[in-house]
Tab-separated table of C-alpha atoms in Angstrom:
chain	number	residue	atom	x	y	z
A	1	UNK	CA	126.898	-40.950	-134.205
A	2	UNK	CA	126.711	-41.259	-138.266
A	3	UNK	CA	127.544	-45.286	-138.291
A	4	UNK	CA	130.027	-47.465	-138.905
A	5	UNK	CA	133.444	-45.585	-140.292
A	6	UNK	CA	136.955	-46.615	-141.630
A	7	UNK	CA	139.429	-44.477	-141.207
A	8	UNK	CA	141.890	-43.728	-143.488
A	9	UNK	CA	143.235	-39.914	-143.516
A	10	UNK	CA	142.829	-37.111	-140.580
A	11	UNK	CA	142.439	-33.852	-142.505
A	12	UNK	CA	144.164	-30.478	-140.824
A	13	UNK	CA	141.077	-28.123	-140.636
A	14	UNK	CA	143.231	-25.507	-138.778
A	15	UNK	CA	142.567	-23.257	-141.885
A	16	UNK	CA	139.074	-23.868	-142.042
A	17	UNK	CA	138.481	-22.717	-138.284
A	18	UNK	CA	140.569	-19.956	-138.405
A	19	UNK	CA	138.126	-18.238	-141.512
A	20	UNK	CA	134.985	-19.245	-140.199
A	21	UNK	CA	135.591	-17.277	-137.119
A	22	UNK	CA	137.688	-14.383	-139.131
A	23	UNK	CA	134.560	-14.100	-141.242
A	24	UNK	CA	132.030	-14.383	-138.719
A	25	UNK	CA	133.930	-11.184	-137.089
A	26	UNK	CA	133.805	-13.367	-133.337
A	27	UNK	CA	137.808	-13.324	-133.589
A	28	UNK	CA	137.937	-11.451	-130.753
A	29	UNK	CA	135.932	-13.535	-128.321
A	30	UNK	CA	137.850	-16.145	-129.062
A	31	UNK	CA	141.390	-15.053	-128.767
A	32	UNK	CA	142.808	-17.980	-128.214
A	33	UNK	CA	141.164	-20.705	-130.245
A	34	UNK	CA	142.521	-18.496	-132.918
A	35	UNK	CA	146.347	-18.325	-131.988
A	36	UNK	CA	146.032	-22.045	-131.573
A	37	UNK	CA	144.827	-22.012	-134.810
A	38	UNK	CA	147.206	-20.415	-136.344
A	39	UNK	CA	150.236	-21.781	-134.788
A	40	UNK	CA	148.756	-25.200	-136.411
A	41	UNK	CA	148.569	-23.323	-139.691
A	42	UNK	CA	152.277	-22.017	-139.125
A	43	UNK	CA	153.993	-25.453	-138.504
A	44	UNK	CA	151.985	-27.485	-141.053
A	45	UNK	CA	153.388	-25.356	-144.583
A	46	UNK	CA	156.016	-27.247	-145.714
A	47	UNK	CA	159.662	-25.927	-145.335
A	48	UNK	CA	161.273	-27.594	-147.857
A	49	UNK	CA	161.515	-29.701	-151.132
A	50	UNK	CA	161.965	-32.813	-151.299
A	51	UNK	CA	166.134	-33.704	-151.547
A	52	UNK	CA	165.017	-36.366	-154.190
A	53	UNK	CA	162.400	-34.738	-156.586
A	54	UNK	CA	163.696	-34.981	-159.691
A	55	UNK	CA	164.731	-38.399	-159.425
A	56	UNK	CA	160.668	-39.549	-158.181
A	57	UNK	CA	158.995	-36.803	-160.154
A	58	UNK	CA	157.974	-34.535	-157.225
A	59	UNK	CA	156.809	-31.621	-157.693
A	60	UNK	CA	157.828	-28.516	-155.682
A	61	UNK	CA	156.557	-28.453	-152.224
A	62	UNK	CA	157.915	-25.317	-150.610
A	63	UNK	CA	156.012	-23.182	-149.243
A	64	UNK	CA	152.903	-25.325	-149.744
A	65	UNK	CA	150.191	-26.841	-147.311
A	66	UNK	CA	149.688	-30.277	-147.342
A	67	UNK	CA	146.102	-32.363	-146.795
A	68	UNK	CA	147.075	-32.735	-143.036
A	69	UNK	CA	150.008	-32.909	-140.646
A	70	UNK	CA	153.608	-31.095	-142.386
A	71	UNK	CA	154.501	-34.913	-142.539
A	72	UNK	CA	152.136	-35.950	-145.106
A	73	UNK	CA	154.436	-33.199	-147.504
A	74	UNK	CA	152.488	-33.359	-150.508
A	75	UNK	CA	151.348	-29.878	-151.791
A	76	UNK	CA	147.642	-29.714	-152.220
A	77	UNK	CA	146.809	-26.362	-154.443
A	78	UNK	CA	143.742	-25.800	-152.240
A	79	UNK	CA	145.336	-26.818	-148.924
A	80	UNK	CA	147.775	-23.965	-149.977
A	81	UNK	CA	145.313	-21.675	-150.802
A	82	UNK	CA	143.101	-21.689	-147.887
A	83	UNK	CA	146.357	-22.021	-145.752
A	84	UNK	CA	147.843	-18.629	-147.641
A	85	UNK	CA	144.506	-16.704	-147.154
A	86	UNK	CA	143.638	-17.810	-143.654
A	87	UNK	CA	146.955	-16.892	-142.197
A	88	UNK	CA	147.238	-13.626	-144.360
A	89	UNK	CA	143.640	-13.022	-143.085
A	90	UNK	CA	144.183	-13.735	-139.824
A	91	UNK	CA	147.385	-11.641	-139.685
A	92	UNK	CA	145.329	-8.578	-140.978
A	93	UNK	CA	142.489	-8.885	-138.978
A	94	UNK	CA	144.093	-9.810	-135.355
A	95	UNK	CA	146.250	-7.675	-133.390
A	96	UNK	CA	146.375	-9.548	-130.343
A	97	UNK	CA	148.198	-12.670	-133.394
A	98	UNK	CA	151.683	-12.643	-133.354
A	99	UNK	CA	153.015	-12.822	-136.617
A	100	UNK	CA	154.132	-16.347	-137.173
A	101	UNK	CA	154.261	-16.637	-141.025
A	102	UNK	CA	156.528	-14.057	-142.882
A	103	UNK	CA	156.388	-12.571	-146.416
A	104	UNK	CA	158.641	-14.879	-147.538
A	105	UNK	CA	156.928	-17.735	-146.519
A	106	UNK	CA	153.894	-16.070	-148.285
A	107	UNK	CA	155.953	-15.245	-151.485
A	108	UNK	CA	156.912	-19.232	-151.482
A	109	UNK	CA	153.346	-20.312	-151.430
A	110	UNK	CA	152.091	-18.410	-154.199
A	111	UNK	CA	155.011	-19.621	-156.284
A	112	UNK	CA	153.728	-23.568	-155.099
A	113	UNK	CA	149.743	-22.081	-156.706
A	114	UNK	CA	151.752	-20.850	-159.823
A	115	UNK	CA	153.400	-23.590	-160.476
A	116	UNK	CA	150.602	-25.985	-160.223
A	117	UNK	CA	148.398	-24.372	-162.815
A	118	UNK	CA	146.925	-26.376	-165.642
A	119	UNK	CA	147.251	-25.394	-169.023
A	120	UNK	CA	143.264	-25.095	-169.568
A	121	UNK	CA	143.497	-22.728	-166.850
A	122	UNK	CA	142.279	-24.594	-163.837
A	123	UNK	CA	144.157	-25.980	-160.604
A	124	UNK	CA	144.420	-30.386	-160.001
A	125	UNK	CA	145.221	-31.047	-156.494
A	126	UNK	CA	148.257	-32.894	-156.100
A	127	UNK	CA	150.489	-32.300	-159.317
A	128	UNK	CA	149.796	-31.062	-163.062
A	129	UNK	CA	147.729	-32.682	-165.473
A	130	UNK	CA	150.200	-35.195	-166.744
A	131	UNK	CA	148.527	-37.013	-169.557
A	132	UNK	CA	144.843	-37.694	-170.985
A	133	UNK	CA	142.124	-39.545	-169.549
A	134	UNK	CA	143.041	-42.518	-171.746
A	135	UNK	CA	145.164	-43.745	-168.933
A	136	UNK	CA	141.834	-44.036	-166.836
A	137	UNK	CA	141.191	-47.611	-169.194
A	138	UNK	CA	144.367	-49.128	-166.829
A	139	UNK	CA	142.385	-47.617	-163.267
A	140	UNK	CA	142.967	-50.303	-161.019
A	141	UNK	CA	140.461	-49.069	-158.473
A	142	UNK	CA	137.054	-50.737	-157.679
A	143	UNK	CA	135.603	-47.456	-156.254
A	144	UNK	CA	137.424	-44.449	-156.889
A	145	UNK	CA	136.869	-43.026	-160.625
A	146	UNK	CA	139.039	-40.020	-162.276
A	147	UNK	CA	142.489	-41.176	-160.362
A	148	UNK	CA	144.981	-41.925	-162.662
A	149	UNK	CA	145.274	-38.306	-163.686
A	150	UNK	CA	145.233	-35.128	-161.979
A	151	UNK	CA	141.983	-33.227	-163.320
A	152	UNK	CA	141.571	-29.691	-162.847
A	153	UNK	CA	138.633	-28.794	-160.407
A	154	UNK	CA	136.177	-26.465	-159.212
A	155	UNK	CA	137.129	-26.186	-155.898
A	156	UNK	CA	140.794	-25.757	-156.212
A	157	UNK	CA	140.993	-23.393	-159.227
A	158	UNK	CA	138.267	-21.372	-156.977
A	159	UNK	CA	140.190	-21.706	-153.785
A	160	UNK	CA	143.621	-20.663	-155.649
A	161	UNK	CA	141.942	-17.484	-157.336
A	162	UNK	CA	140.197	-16.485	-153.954
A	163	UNK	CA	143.751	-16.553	-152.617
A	164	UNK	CA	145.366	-14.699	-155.273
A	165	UNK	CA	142.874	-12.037	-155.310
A	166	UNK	CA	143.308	-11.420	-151.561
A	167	UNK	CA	147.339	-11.654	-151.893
A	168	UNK	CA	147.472	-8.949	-155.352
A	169	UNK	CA	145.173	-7.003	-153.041
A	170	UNK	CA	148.225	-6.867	-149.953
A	171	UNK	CA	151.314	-7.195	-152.180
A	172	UNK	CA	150.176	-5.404	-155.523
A	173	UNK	CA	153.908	-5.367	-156.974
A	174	UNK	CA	154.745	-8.932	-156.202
A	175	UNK	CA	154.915	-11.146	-159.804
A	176	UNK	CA	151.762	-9.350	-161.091
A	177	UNK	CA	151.382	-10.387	-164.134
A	178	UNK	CA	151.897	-13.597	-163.911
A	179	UNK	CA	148.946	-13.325	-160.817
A	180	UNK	CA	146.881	-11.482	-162.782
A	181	UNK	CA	147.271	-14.000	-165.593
A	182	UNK	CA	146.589	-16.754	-163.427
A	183	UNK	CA	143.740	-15.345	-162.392
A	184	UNK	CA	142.123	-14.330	-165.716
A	185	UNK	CA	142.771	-17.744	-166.702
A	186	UNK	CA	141.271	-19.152	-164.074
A	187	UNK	CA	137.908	-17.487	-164.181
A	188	UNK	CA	137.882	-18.658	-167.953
A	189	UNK	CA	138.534	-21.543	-166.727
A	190	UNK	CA	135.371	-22.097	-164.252
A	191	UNK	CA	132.959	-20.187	-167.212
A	192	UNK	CA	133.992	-23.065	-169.601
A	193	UNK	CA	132.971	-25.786	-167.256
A	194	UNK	CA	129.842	-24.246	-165.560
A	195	UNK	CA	127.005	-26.801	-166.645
A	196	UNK	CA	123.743	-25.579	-168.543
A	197	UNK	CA	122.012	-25.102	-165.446
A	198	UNK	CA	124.255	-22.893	-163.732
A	199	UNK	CA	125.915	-25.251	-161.215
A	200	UNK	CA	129.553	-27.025	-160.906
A	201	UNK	CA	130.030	-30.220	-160.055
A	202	UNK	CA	132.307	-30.592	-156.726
A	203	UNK	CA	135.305	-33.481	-156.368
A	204	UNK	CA	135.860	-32.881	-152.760
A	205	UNK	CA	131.899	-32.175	-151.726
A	206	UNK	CA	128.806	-33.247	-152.009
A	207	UNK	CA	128.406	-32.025	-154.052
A	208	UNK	CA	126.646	-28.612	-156.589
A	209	UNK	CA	125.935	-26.617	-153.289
A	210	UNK	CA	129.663	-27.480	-152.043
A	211	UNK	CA	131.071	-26.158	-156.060
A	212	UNK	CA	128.932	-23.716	-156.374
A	213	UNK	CA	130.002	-22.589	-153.020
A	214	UNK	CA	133.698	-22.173	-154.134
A	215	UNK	CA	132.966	-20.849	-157.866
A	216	UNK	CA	130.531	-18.032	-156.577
A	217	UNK	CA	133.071	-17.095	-153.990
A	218	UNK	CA	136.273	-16.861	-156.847
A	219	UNK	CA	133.728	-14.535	-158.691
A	220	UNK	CA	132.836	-12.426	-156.689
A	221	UNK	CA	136.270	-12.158	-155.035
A	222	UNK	CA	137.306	-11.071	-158.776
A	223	UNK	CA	134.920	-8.330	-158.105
A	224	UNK	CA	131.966	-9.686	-160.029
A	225	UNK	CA	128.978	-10.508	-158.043
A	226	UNK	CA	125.953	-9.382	-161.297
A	227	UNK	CA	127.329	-11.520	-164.509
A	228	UNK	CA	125.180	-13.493	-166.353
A	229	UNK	CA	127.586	-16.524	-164.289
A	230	UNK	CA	126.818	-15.870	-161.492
A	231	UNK	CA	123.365	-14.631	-161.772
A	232	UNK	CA	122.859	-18.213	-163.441
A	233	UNK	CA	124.141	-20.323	-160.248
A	234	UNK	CA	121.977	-18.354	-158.042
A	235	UNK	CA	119.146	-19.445	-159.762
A	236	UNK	CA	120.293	-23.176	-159.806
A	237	UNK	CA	119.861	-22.610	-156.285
A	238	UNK	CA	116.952	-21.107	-155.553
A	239	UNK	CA	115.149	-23.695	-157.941
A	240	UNK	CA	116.885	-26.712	-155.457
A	241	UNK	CA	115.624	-24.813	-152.173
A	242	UNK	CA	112.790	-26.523	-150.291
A	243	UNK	CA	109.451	-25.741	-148.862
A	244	UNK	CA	110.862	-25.138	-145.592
A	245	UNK	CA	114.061	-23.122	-146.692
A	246	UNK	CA	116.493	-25.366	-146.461
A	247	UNK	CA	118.484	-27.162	-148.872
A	248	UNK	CA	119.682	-30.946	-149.584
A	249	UNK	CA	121.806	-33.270	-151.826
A	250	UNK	CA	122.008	-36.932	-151.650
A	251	UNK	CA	125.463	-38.270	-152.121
A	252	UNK	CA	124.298	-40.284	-155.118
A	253	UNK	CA	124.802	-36.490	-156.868
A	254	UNK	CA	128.911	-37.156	-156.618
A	255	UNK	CA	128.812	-40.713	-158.427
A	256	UNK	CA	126.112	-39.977	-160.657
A	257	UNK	CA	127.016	-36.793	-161.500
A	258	UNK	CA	123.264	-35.014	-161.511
A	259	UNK	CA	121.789	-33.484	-158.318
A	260	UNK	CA	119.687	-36.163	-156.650
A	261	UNK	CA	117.744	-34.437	-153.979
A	262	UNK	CA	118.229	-35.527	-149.836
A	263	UNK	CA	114.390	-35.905	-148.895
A	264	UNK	CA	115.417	-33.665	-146.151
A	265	UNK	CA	117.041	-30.447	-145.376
A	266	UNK	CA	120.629	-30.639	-144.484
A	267	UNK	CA	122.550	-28.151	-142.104
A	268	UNK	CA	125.435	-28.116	-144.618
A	269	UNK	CA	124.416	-27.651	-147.949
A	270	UNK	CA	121.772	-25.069	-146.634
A	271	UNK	CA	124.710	-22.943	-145.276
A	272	UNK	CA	126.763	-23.670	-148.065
A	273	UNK	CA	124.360	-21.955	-150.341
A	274	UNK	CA	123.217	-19.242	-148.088
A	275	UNK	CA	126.958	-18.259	-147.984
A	276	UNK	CA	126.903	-18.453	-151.850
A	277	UNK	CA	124.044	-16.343	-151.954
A	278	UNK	CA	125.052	-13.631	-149.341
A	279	UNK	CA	128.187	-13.381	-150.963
A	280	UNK	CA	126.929	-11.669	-153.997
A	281	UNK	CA	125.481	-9.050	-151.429
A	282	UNK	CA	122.340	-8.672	-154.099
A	283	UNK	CA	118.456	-8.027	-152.036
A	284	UNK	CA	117.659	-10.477	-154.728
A	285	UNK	CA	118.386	-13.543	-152.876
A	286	UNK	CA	117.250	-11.890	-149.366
A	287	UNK	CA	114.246	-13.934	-149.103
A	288	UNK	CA	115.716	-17.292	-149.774
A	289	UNK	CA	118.917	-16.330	-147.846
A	290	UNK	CA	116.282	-15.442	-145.057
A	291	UNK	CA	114.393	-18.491	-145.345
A	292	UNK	CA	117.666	-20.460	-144.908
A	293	UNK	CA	118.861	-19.069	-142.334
A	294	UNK	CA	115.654	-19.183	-140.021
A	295	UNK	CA	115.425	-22.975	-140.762
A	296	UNK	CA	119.248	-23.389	-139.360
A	297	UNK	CA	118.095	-21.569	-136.097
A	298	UNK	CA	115.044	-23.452	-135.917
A	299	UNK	CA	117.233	-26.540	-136.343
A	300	UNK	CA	119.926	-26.005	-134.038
A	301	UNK	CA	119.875	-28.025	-130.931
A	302	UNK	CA	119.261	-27.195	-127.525
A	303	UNK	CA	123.020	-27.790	-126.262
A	304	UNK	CA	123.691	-25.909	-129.329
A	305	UNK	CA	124.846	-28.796	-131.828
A	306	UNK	CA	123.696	-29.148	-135.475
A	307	UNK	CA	122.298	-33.281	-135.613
A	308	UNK	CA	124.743	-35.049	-137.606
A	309	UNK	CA	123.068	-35.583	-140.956
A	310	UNK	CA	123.962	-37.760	-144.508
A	311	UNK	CA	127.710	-37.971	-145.002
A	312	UNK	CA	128.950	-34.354	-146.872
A	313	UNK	CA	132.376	-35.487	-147.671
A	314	UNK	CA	133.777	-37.360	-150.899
A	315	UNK	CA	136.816	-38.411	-152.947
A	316	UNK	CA	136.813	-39.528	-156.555
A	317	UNK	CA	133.250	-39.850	-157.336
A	318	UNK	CA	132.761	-42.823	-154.734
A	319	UNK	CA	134.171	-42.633	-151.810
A	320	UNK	CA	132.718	-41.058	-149.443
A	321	UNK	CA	133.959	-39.102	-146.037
A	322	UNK	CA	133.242	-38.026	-142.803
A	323	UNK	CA	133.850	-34.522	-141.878
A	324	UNK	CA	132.152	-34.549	-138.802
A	325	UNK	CA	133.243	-31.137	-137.732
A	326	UNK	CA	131.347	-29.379	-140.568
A	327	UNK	CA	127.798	-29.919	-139.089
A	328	UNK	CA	128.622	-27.091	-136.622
A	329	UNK	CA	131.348	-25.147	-138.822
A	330	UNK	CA	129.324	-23.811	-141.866
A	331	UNK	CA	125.967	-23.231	-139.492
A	332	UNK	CA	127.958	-21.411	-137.328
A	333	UNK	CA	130.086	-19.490	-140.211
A	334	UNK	CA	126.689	-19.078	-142.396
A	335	UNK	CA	125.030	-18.000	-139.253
A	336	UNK	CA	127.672	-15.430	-138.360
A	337	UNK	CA	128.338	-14.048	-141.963
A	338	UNK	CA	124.437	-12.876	-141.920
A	339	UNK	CA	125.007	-11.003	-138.782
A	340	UNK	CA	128.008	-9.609	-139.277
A	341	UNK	CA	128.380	-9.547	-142.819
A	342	UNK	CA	125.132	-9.745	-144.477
A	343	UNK	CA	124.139	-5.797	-145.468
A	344	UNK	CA	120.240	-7.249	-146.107
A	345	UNK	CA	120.033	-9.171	-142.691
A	346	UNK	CA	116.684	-9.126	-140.293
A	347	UNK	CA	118.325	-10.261	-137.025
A	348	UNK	CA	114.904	-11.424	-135.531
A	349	UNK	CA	115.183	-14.289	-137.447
A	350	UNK	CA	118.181	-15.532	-135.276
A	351	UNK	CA	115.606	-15.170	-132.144
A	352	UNK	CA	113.468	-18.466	-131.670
């Protein structure tokens, strides 16, 4: 339904189900979409290192989650993180969940997140920075920029302090300085590279309303939802919103690394910043949040779809992906957050 594709990778989104309905608070109604869920969660973290590492330079990958199936193996520092938080989450939350993933298990991921820090502070996604970008002169690659080294980013340092947080939070004693280290660092980290108009520039996303997404959420998971940081990426967004409420990036934002406005609104970067903005819980934002969400009502379809819009997905700068499951996801998570999660929320707005 969005054209011609190639396809080249199948991402597991088991973790990204399982929190949209966790944080929607609709766990219950749907029992068993969420064991399912979970199990898929449970059997993709990888059990084991790999028996020649040192020999190929492999990092540690024990107790990690990879991009998709256990098979691929790699650890991904935000596939771990998402995978640690969703399952801890989901453990928490759900008593009808059997309890699939033990401490241990935990304990082994958050040594994977640990491990994979950058000196500046921030998280790469595959292995540590291992050199400069000099080595980006011998890039062999006609499309995909920023490959030959393993860049700290926005979206994984956020995703590995949100999961930190929420893991100090249920096992205060377990290697807490080091976490809390890690975590200081790591906020320092995203205030260094915040640009001068209060957005982040996102790797995996396109492309400020998918960073800004992840940075606001690290932030205010640290507990800070009024600094000057994050009072400044607000504003970045309310200045992008439209007429109609929604909001919109062209993909052109990734490779040219400046927001270049979709002439229309788009389902997923309008929930992606009415999340950001509900997040911070502050009756500042309540009309734009508002305004957003009554123009993803309006433009939900009958059979209760979201049209698939302009591709949302993107790797190195260029190359762009479909996730065609996130045109109902984030409606349906933003959607749910402002009813059950939203302290400011008018609920008429949800009624057509």
């Amino acid at each position: 339904e969005d054209g011609i594709r190639d396809f080249c990778l199948s991402r597991g989104l088991g973790d990204v189900y399982k929190r949209q309905i966790l944080e929607t608070g609709m766990a219950a109604s749907f029992k068993e979409t969420v064991i399912n869920a979970h199990h898929y969660v449970d059997i993709s973290q990888v059990k084991c290192d790999n028996t020649q590492r040192e020999k190929y330079y492999r990092h540690i990958s024990k107790g990690a989650w990879p991009f998709s199936t256990v098979d691929h193996g790699w650890p991904i520092s935000d596939c771990t993180a998402e995978g640690l938080r969703s399952s801890m989450m989901a453990q928490d939350l759900c008593d009808f969940l059997p309890r699939m993933i033990s401490d241990e298990r935990f304990f082994q991921a958050v040594n994977v997140m640990l491990s994979l820090q950058n000196s500046n502070g921030g998280w790469p996604s595959y292995e540590l920075n291992r050199s400069t970008e000099y080595l980006e002169l011998l890039n062999p690659a006609d499309c995909f920029d920023g490959i030959m080294v393993d860049y700290s980013h926005t979206e994984c340092s956020s995703a590995c302090i949100k999961a930190l947080c929420y893991f100090r939070k249920k096992y205060p004693s377990h290697r807490k300085s080091e976490i809390d280290s890690a975590i200081s660092k790591g906020i320092s980290f995203l205030k260094s590279i915040q640009r001068s108009d209060g957005s982040w520039h996102g790797c995996w996303g396109v492309c400020y309303t998918y960073a800004l997404w992840f940075a606001v959420g690290a932030f205010v998971e640290t507990g800070d939802t009024d600094s000057p940081t994050v009072k400044k990426a607000c504003q970045f967004l309310l200045q992008k919103q439209k007429s109609d409420g929604s909001w919109g990036e062209d993909f052109k934002s990734c490779s040219e690394k400046r927001w270049v406005e979709n002439k229309n609104g788009h389902g997923v970067h309008t929930s992606w910043a009415v999340l950001s903005l509900m997040a911070t819980d502050s009756v500042n934002y309540k009309e734009a949040v508002d305004r957003g969400i009554k123009w993803l009502v309006s433009n939900q379809l009958r059979n209760g779809d979201w049209q698939q819009q302009s591709i949302v997905g993107v790797f190195s700068y260029n190359c762009a992906i479909s996730y065609s499951g996130y045109k109902n996801i984030f409606p349906i998570w933003a959607l749910g957050k402002y009813i059950n999660g939203y302290k400011h929320a008018s609920l008429d707005l949800l009624s057509k």
